[in-house]
Amino acid sequence: MIMARPLRSAYRHLVPGILTLALAPLAFCAEPLTRPSHITFDSAGALVVDGQKVFPITLTIVPPPGSKTPTGKDAYEEFRDGGAWFMRSGGPSWTNQETLEKELRVQDAAAKHGMRCCPWMGWDLCAIKPGDTAREQQLRDVISKLKESPGMGLWKGDDEPEWGKRPPARVDNTARIIHEADPNHPIWLVQAPRGTVKSLKRYDAGWDVGGIDIYPISYPPGRHTEAANKEITMVGDFTRMMKEVAGSKPFWMTLQIAFSGATPPKGIIRFPSAFDQRFMCYEAIINGARGLVFFGGGNPTTLNERDAQLGWNWTYWDRILKPLLQEFVTSSPIAEALVAPDSQTQLKVTGVKGARGQKNPDASPMEFLVREAGDNIYIFACKKEGPAIQVRFDGLPSSCGTGQVLFEEPRVVESKAGSFTDWFVQYDVHVYRFKR
């Protein structure tokens, strides 16, 4: 029988690994960006920015240029120092010059602090009807003004087009124009947690990096989706769905800080705890995501009195998101694994015993990913449901011995003849590193 653990509420229960990172000084400080970027993907789906492989963290939507943290630091500087690479910008309409001028100001401010923007092309330009030469020219004009900006990252394509019933031919047409006019900046498109693999694949020609937004944390749980699974493990469900949609193309998953289903007046404010957020991040990565996006930090109805004056949920950022992001920055001990191809090493996971000594418990709720980089073998593992169990991992090279349990120092595991054991509770995440 699967025993459900109540979802943890906002700002509570920092997990040990995150707390350790939160207390450590950050080693990263971004340099200003002064040249246009060339952004592409390698054969494994890792993002490559000017020749550097990165695991991208994107924030959407952020406060305007000049905004400050509670301590007076520039908000964009804090985002970049905290691990974010990109921020969504743009707006719902580009029919006036003001939108373009605003976007240029945002990109200038972002570049000053080492960040790049992903301008959403709005409802008027994200899905242009083939043959609408006026709109097509308007899009080309916008591209010509932004593509040489040092603060330009990826183009944010149509927003949830399958759910919005936009014709795929229109989304494809916008993508064609962007690719013709700017080969250096790919298109990022996000779908809603709706539809089927077949219905979503109709839009594949309209993006270079895809994704689905999925926000499980609400009262009652799972308001964001019509799917039967209402637990946070729906992140894995939709990540696997997106992987099937994408095929060989990369995708990023969009997770929540806050969303409309958990905000007043119709919803009750609820944020992911550190434990929840860490599980959702790693479940997305384990199931194929090559980047993470965090939505809702600027939702005004979720901000406390202090943060409302600053335009961003700095309370959540400081307590939960920023400490967690230190596991994904370029100085992280798993940085090389985050951009590596999936390993060909075949692991097997079996149940050893349960919390009361039961033999051979069900290990099917375990999910894991193996990556190799240099002499290191990494295992990202999580447990999506059920009671606490001890499991055995089999299939490592026999040369592997002591494995570090990263972000849980000084904990280690011992591999003997390619096998080691460890304990998992529901929503646990363990990250292991072995030397060959």
mmCIF file of N, CA and C in Angstrom, residues 248-328:
data_model
loop_
_atom_site.group_PDB
_atom_site.id
_atom_site.type_symbol
_atom_site.label_atom_id
_atom_site.label_comp_id
_atom_site.label_asym_id
_atom_site.label_seq_id
_atom_site.Cartn_x
_atom_site.Cartn_y
_atom_site.Cartn_z
ATOM 1 N N SER A 248 14.364 13.984 -30.547
ATOM 2 C CA SER A 248 15.778 14.295 -30.325
ATOM 3 C C SER A 248 16.021 15.761 -29.966
ATOM 4 N N LYS A 249 14.981 16.579 -29.985
ATOM 5 C CA LYS A 249 15.153 18.006 -29.691
ATOM 6 C C LYS A 249 15.159 18.253 -28.182
ATOM 7 N N PRO A 250 15.848 19.308 -27.733
ATOM 8 C CA PRO A 250 15.903 19.596 -26.298
ATOM 9 C C PRO A 250 14.630 20.271 -25.807
ATOM 10 N N PHE A 251 14.434 20.207 -24.494
ATOM 11 C CA PHE A 251 13.303 20.911 -23.890
ATOM 12 C C PHE A 251 13.640 21.292 -22.460
ATOM 13 N N TRP A 252 12.985 22.350 -21.993
ATOM 14 C CA TRP A 252 13.094 22.826 -20.615
ATOM 15 C C TRP A 252 11.716 22.736 -19.973
ATOM 16 N N MET A 253 11.674 22.440 -18.696
ATOM 17 C CA MET A 253 10.395 22.396 -17.988
ATOM 18 C C MET A 253 10.228 23.651 -17.137
ATOM 19 N N THR A 254 9.014 24.195 -17.157
ATOM 20 C CA THR A 254 8.696 25.393 -16.383
ATOM 21 C C THR A 254 7.991 24.985 -15.094
ATOM 22 N N LEU A 255 8.603 25.338 -13.957
ATOM 23 C CA LEU A 255 8.086 25.009 -12.633
ATOM 24 C C LEU A 255 7.604 26.277 -11.941
ATOM 25 N N GLN A 256 6.976 26.115 -10.811
ATOM 26 C CA GLN A 256 6.308 27.253 -10.202
ATOM 27 C C GLN A 256 7.061 27.860 -9.032
ATOM 28 N N ILE A 257 6.987 29.170 -8.962
ATOM 29 C CA ILE A 257 7.084 29.878 -7.702
ATOM 30 C C ILE A 257 5.648 30.124 -7.246
ATOM 31 N N ALA A 258 4.855 30.705 -8.153
ATOM 32 C CA ALA A 258 3.425 30.910 -7.905
ATOM 33 C C ALA A 258 2.708 30.920 -9.247
ATOM 34 N N PHE A 259 1.411 30.604 -9.229
ATOM 35 C CA PHE A 259 0.621 30.674 -10.460
ATOM 36 C C PHE A 259 -0.808 31.034 -10.098
ATOM 37 N N SER A 260 -1.611 31.315 -11.104
ATOM 38 C CA SER A 260 -2.943 31.873 -10.880
ATOM 39 C C SER A 260 -3.856 30.946 -10.087
ATOM 40 N N GLY A 261 -3.633 29.626 -10.176
ATOM 41 C CA GLY A 261 -4.471 28.695 -9.441
ATOM 42 C C GLY A 261 -4.195 28.664 -7.952
ATOM 43 N N ALA A 262 -3.127 29.328 -7.528
ATOM 44 C CA ALA A 262 -2.782 29.375 -6.105
ATOM 45 C C ALA A 262 -2.626 30.819 -5.644
ATOM 46 N N THR A 263 -3.454 31.691 -6.203
ATOM 47 C CA THR A 263 -3.406 33.106 -5.840
ATOM 48 C C THR A 263 -4.820 33.636 -5.650
ATOM 49 N N PRO A 264 -4.977 34.655 -4.830
ATOM 50 C CA PRO A 264 -6.299 35.277 -4.650
ATOM 51 C C PRO A 264 -6.743 35.963 -5.946
ATOM 52 N N PRO A 265 -8.045 36.173 -6.153
ATOM 53 C CA PRO A 265 -9.110 35.878 -5.185
ATOM 54 C C PRO A 265 -9.684 34.472 -5.301
ATOM 55 N N LYS A 266 -9.419 33.772 -6.403
ATOM 56 C CA LYS A 266 -10.039 32.465 -6.600
ATOM 57 C C LYS A 266 -9.238 31.337 -5.963
ATOM 58 N N GLY A 267 -7.954 31.565 -5.755
ATOM 59 C CA GLY A 267 -7.105 30.535 -5.186
ATOM 60 C C GLY A 267 -6.564 30.925 -3.828
ATOM 61 N N ILE A 268 -5.932 29.968 -3.170
ATOM 62 C CA ILE A 268 -5.289 30.181 -1.878
ATOM 63 C C ILE A 268 -3.788 30.156 -2.097
ATOM 64 N N ILE A 269 -3.092 31.150 -1.585
ATOM 65 C CA ILE A 269 -1.653 31.246 -1.807
ATOM 66 C C ILE A 269 -0.948 30.009 -1.269
ATOM 67 N N ARG A 270 -0.167 29.414 -2.124
ATOM 68 C CA ARG A 270 0.640 28.276 -1.713
ATOM 69 C C ARG A 270 1.896 28.228 -2.563
ATOM 70 N N PHE A 271 3.051 28.105 -1.908
ATOM 71 C CA PHE A 271 4.331 28.017 -2.594
ATOM 72 C C PHE A 271 4.943 26.632 -2.366
ATOM 73 N N PRO A 272 5.763 26.156 -3.299
ATOM 74 C CA PRO A 272 6.490 24.911 -3.063
ATOM 75 C C PRO A 272 7.494 25.077 -1.925
ATOM 76 N N SER A 273 7.569 24.089 -1.045
ATOM 77 C CA SER A 273 8.614 24.082 -0.029
ATOM 78 C C SER A 273 9.951 23.771 -0.689
ATOM 79 N N ALA A 274 11.027 23.898 0.058
ATOM 80 C CA ALA A 274 12.345 23.545 -0.464
ATOM 81 C C ALA A 274 12.394 22.074 -0.859
ATOM 82 N N PHE A 275 11.808 21.227 -0.045
ATOM 83 C CA PHE A 275 11.787 19.791 -0.317
ATOM 84 C C PHE A 275 11.008 19.502 -1.597
ATOM 85 N N ASP A 276 9.846 20.112 -1.744
ATOM 86 C CA ASP A 276 9.039 19.937 -2.954
ATOM 87 C C ASP A 276 9.764 20.450 -4.190
ATOM 88 N N GLN A 277 10.314 21.658 -4.093
ATOM 89 C CA GLN A 277 10.938 22.284 -5.251
ATOM 90 C C GLN A 277 12.152 21.494 -5.715
ATOM 91 N N ARG A 278 12.935 20.999 -4.768
ATOM 92 C CA ARG A 278 14.113 20.218 -5.143
ATOM 93 C C ARG A 278 13.692 18.932 -5.848
ATOM 94 N N PHE A 279 12.673 18.272 -5.327
ATOM 95 C CA PHE A 279 12.190 17.061 -5.990
ATOM 96 C C PHE A 279 11.717 17.367 -7.406
ATOM 97 N N MET A 280 10.929 18.419 -7.576
ATOM 98 C CA MET A 280 10.399 18.734 -8.900
ATOM 99 C C MET A 280 11.520 19.036 -9.882
ATOM 100 N N CYS A 281 12.535 19.769 -9.442
ATOM 101 C CA CYS A 281 13.668 20.072 -10.319
ATOM 102 C C CYS A 281 14.360 18.802 -10.783
ATOM 103 N N TYR A 282 14.697 17.949 -9.828
ATOM 104 C CA TYR A 282 15.447 16.750 -10.194
ATOM 105 C C TYR A 282 14.587 15.733 -10.935
ATOM 106 N N GLU A 283 13.297 15.655 -10.625
ATOM 107 C CA GLU A 283 12.473 14.732 -11.396
ATOM 108 C C GLU A 283 12.404 15.182 -12.852
ATOM 109 N N ALA A 284 12.356 16.487 -13.084
ATOM 110 C CA ALA A 284 12.374 16.989 -14.458
ATOM 111 C C ALA A 284 13.689 16.643 -15.148
ATOM 112 N N ILE A 285 14.805 16.846 -14.459
ATOM 113 C CA ILE A 285 16.117 16.554 -15.051
ATOM 114 C C ILE A 285 16.267 15.064 -15.319
ATOM 115 N N ILE A 286 15.896 14.241 -14.350
ATOM 116 C CA ILE A 286 16.023 12.794 -14.497
ATOM 117 C C ILE A 286 15.240 12.293 -15.707
ATOM 118 N N ASN A 287 14.126 12.926 -15.987
ATOM 119 C CA ASN A 287 13.277 12.484 -17.096
ATOM 120 C C ASN A 287 13.545 13.211 -18.405
ATOM 121 N N GLY A 288 14.622 14.010 -18.464
ATOM 122 C CA GLY A 288 15.054 14.531 -19.756
ATOM 123 C C GLY A 288 15.167 16.021 -19.929
ATOM 124 N N ALA A 289 14.733 16.831 -18.959
ATOM 125 C CA ALA A 289 14.808 18.284 -19.129
ATOM 126 C C ALA A 289 16.258 18.743 -19.178
ATOM 127 N N ARG A 290 16.568 19.628 -20.116
ATOM 128 C CA ARG A 290 17.919 20.177 -20.265
ATOM 129 C C ARG A 290 18.017 21.612 -19.760
ATOM 130 N N GLY A 291 16.990 22.079 -19.063
ATOM 131 C CA GLY A 291 16.982 23.404 -18.457
ATOM 132 C C GLY A 291 15.732 23.529 -17.613
ATOM 133 N N LEU A 292 15.724 24.533 -16.722
ATOM 134 C CA LEU A 292 14.584 24.763 -15.843
ATOM 135 C C LEU A 292 14.170 26.226 -15.909
ATOM 136 N N VAL A 293 12.873 26.442 -15.838
ATOM 137 C CA VAL A 293 12.294 27.783 -15.846
ATOM 138 C C VAL A 293 11.429 27.905 -14.593
ATOM 139 N N PHE A 294 11.471 29.082 -13.955
ATOM 140 C CA PHE A 294 10.678 29.302 -12.747
ATOM 141 C C PHE A 294 9.739 30.482 -12.974
ATOM 142 N N PHE A 295 8.453 30.196 -12.816
ATOM 143 C CA PHE A 295 7.399 31.148 -13.146
ATOM 144 C C PHE A 295 6.749 31.707 -11.887
ATOM 145 N N GLY A 296 6.430 33.007 -11.917
ATOM 146 C CA GLY A 296 5.531 33.572 -10.929
ATOM 147 C C GLY A 296 6.158 34.354 -9.800
ATOM 148 N N GLY A 297 7.466 34.604 -9.865
ATOM 149 C CA GLY A 297 8.095 35.365 -8.789
ATOM 150 C C GLY A 297 7.630 36.800 -8.709
ATOM 151 N N GLY A 298 7.073 37.308 -9.802
ATOM 152 C CA GLY A 298 6.587 38.681 -9.806
ATOM 153 C C GLY A 298 5.082 38.801 -9.708
ATOM 154 N N ASN A 299 4.389 37.714 -9.420
ATOM 155 C CA ASN A 299 2.929 37.763 -9.325
ATOM 156 C C ASN A 299 2.525 38.656 -8.160
ATOM 157 N N PRO A 300 1.917 39.808 -8.417
ATOM 158 C CA PRO A 300 1.697 40.800 -7.355
ATOM 159 C C PRO A 300 0.790 40.328 -6.232
ATOM 160 N N THR A 301 -0.158 39.443 -6.518
ATOM 161 C CA THR A 301 -1.091 39.016 -5.467
ATOM 162 C C THR A 301 -0.468 38.040 -4.485
ATOM 163 N N THR A 302 0.765 37.597 -4.753
ATOM 164 C CA THR A 302 1.430 36.651 -3.852
ATOM 165 C C THR A 302 2.534 37.301 -3.028
ATOM 166 N N LEU A 303 2.733 38.604 -3.183
ATOM 167 C CA LEU A 303 3.859 39.275 -2.537
ATOM 168 C C LEU A 303 3.457 39.837 -1.182
ATOM 169 N N ASN A 304 4.342 39.675 -0.200
ATOM 170 C CA ASN A 304 4.093 40.290 1.099
ATOM 171 C C ASN A 304 4.346 41.795 1.015
ATOM 172 N N GLU A 305 4.119 42.492 2.099
ATOM 173 C CA GLU A 305 4.170 43.955 2.071
ATOM 174 C C GLU A 305 5.529 44.469 1.619
ATOM 175 N N ARG A 306 6.602 43.888 2.127
ATOM 176 C CA ARG A 306 7.937 44.335 1.729
ATOM 177 C C ARG A 306 8.196 44.053 0.260
ATOM 178 N N ASP A 307 7.925 42.819 -0.181
ATOM 179 C CA ASP A 307 8.230 42.430 -1.548
ATOM 180 C C ASP A 307 7.348 43.134 -2.569
ATOM 181 N N ALA A 308 6.130 43.495 -2.187
ATOM 182 C CA ALA A 308 5.238 44.200 -3.106
ATOM 183 C C ALA A 308 5.831 45.528 -3.539
ATOM 184 N N GLN A 309 6.575 46.167 -2.661
ATOM 185 C CA GLN A 309 7.210 47.440 -3.002
ATOM 186 C C GLN A 309 8.396 47.251 -3.942
ATOM 187 N N LEU A 310 8.915 46.018 -4.007
ATOM 188 C CA LEU A 310 10.102 45.730 -4.808
ATOM 189 C C LEU A 310 9.778 44.956 -6.087
ATOM 190 N N GLY A 311 8.558 44.448 -6.204
ATOM 191 C CA GLY A 311 8.120 43.807 -7.436
ATOM 192 C C GLY A 311 8.582 42.386 -7.660
ATOM 193 N N TRP A 312 9.030 41.723 -6.610
ATOM 194 C CA TRP A 312 9.521 40.350 -6.768
ATOM 195 C C TRP A 312 9.444 39.640 -5.423
ATOM 196 N N ASN A 313 9.255 38.334 -5.466
ATOM 197 C CA ASN A 313 9.134 37.539 -4.247
ATOM 198 C C ASN A 313 10.521 37.219 -3.696
ATOM 199 N N TRP A 314 11.143 38.233 -3.103
ATOM 200 C CA TRP A 314 12.484 38.047 -2.539
ATOM 201 C C TRP A 314 12.461 37.122 -1.328
ATOM 202 N N THR A 315 11.339 37.019 -0.661
ATOM 203 C CA THR A 315 11.231 36.090 0.459
ATOM 204 C C THR A 315 11.435 34.661 -0.027
ATOM 205 N N TYR A 316 10.732 34.288 -1.087
ATOM 206 C CA TYR A 316 10.887 32.938 -1.635
ATOM 207 C C TYR A 316 12.274 32.756 -2.248
ATOM 208 N N TRP A 317 12.755 33.765 -2.927
ATOM 209 C CA TRP A 317 14.081 33.697 -3.538
ATOM 210 C C TRP A 317 15.148 33.428 -2.483
ATOM 211 N N ASP A 318 15.149 34.193 -1.420
ATOM 212 C CA ASP A 318 16.196 34.067 -0.404
ATOM 213 C C ASP A 318 16.084 32.774 0.391
ATOM 214 N N ARG A 319 14.873 32.380 0.713
ATOM 215 C CA ARG A 319 14.696 31.224 1.584
ATOM 216 C C ARG A 319 14.783 29.889 0.853
ATOM 217 N N ILE A 320 14.347 29.851 -0.396
ATOM 218 C CA ILE A 320 14.205 28.563 -1.071
ATOM 219 C C ILE A 320 14.896 28.510 -2.429
ATOM 220 N N LEU A 321 14.558 29.423 -3.349
ATOM 221 C CA LEU A 321 15.015 29.242 -4.724
ATOM 222 C C LEU A 321 16.507 29.484 -4.884
ATOM 223 N N LYS A 322 17.022 30.579 -4.376
ATOM 224 C CA LYS A 322 18.444 30.868 -4.543
ATOM 225 C C LYS A 322 19.329 29.782 -3.942
ATOM 226 N N PRO A 323 19.074 29.322 -2.706
ATOM 227 C CA PRO A 323 19.896 28.217 -2.195
ATOM 228 C C PRO A 323 19.826 26.973 -3.072
ATOM 229 N N LEU A 324 18.647 26.648 -3.588
ATOM 230 C CA LEU A 324 18.513 25.475 -4.443
ATOM 231 C C LEU A 324 19.280 25.635 -5.743
ATOM 232 N N LEU A 325 19.241 26.816 -6.336
ATOM 233 C CA LEU A 325 19.906 27.030 -7.625
ATOM 234 C C LEU A 325 21.404 26.831 -7.547
ATOM 235 N N GLN A 326 21.984 26.906 -6.353
ATOM 236 C CA GLN A 326 23.423 26.692 -6.238
ATOM 237 C C GLN A 326 23.815 25.268 -6.618
ATOM 238 N N GLU A 327 22.855 24.367 -6.670
ATOM 239 C CA GLU A 327 23.140 23.013 -7.137
ATOM 240 C C GLU A 327 23.262 22.944 -8.657
ATOM 241 N N PHE A 328 22.873 24.012 -9.353
ATOM 242 C CA PHE A 328 22.842 23.987 -10.814
ATOM 243 C C PHE A 328 23.748 25.033 -11.467
#
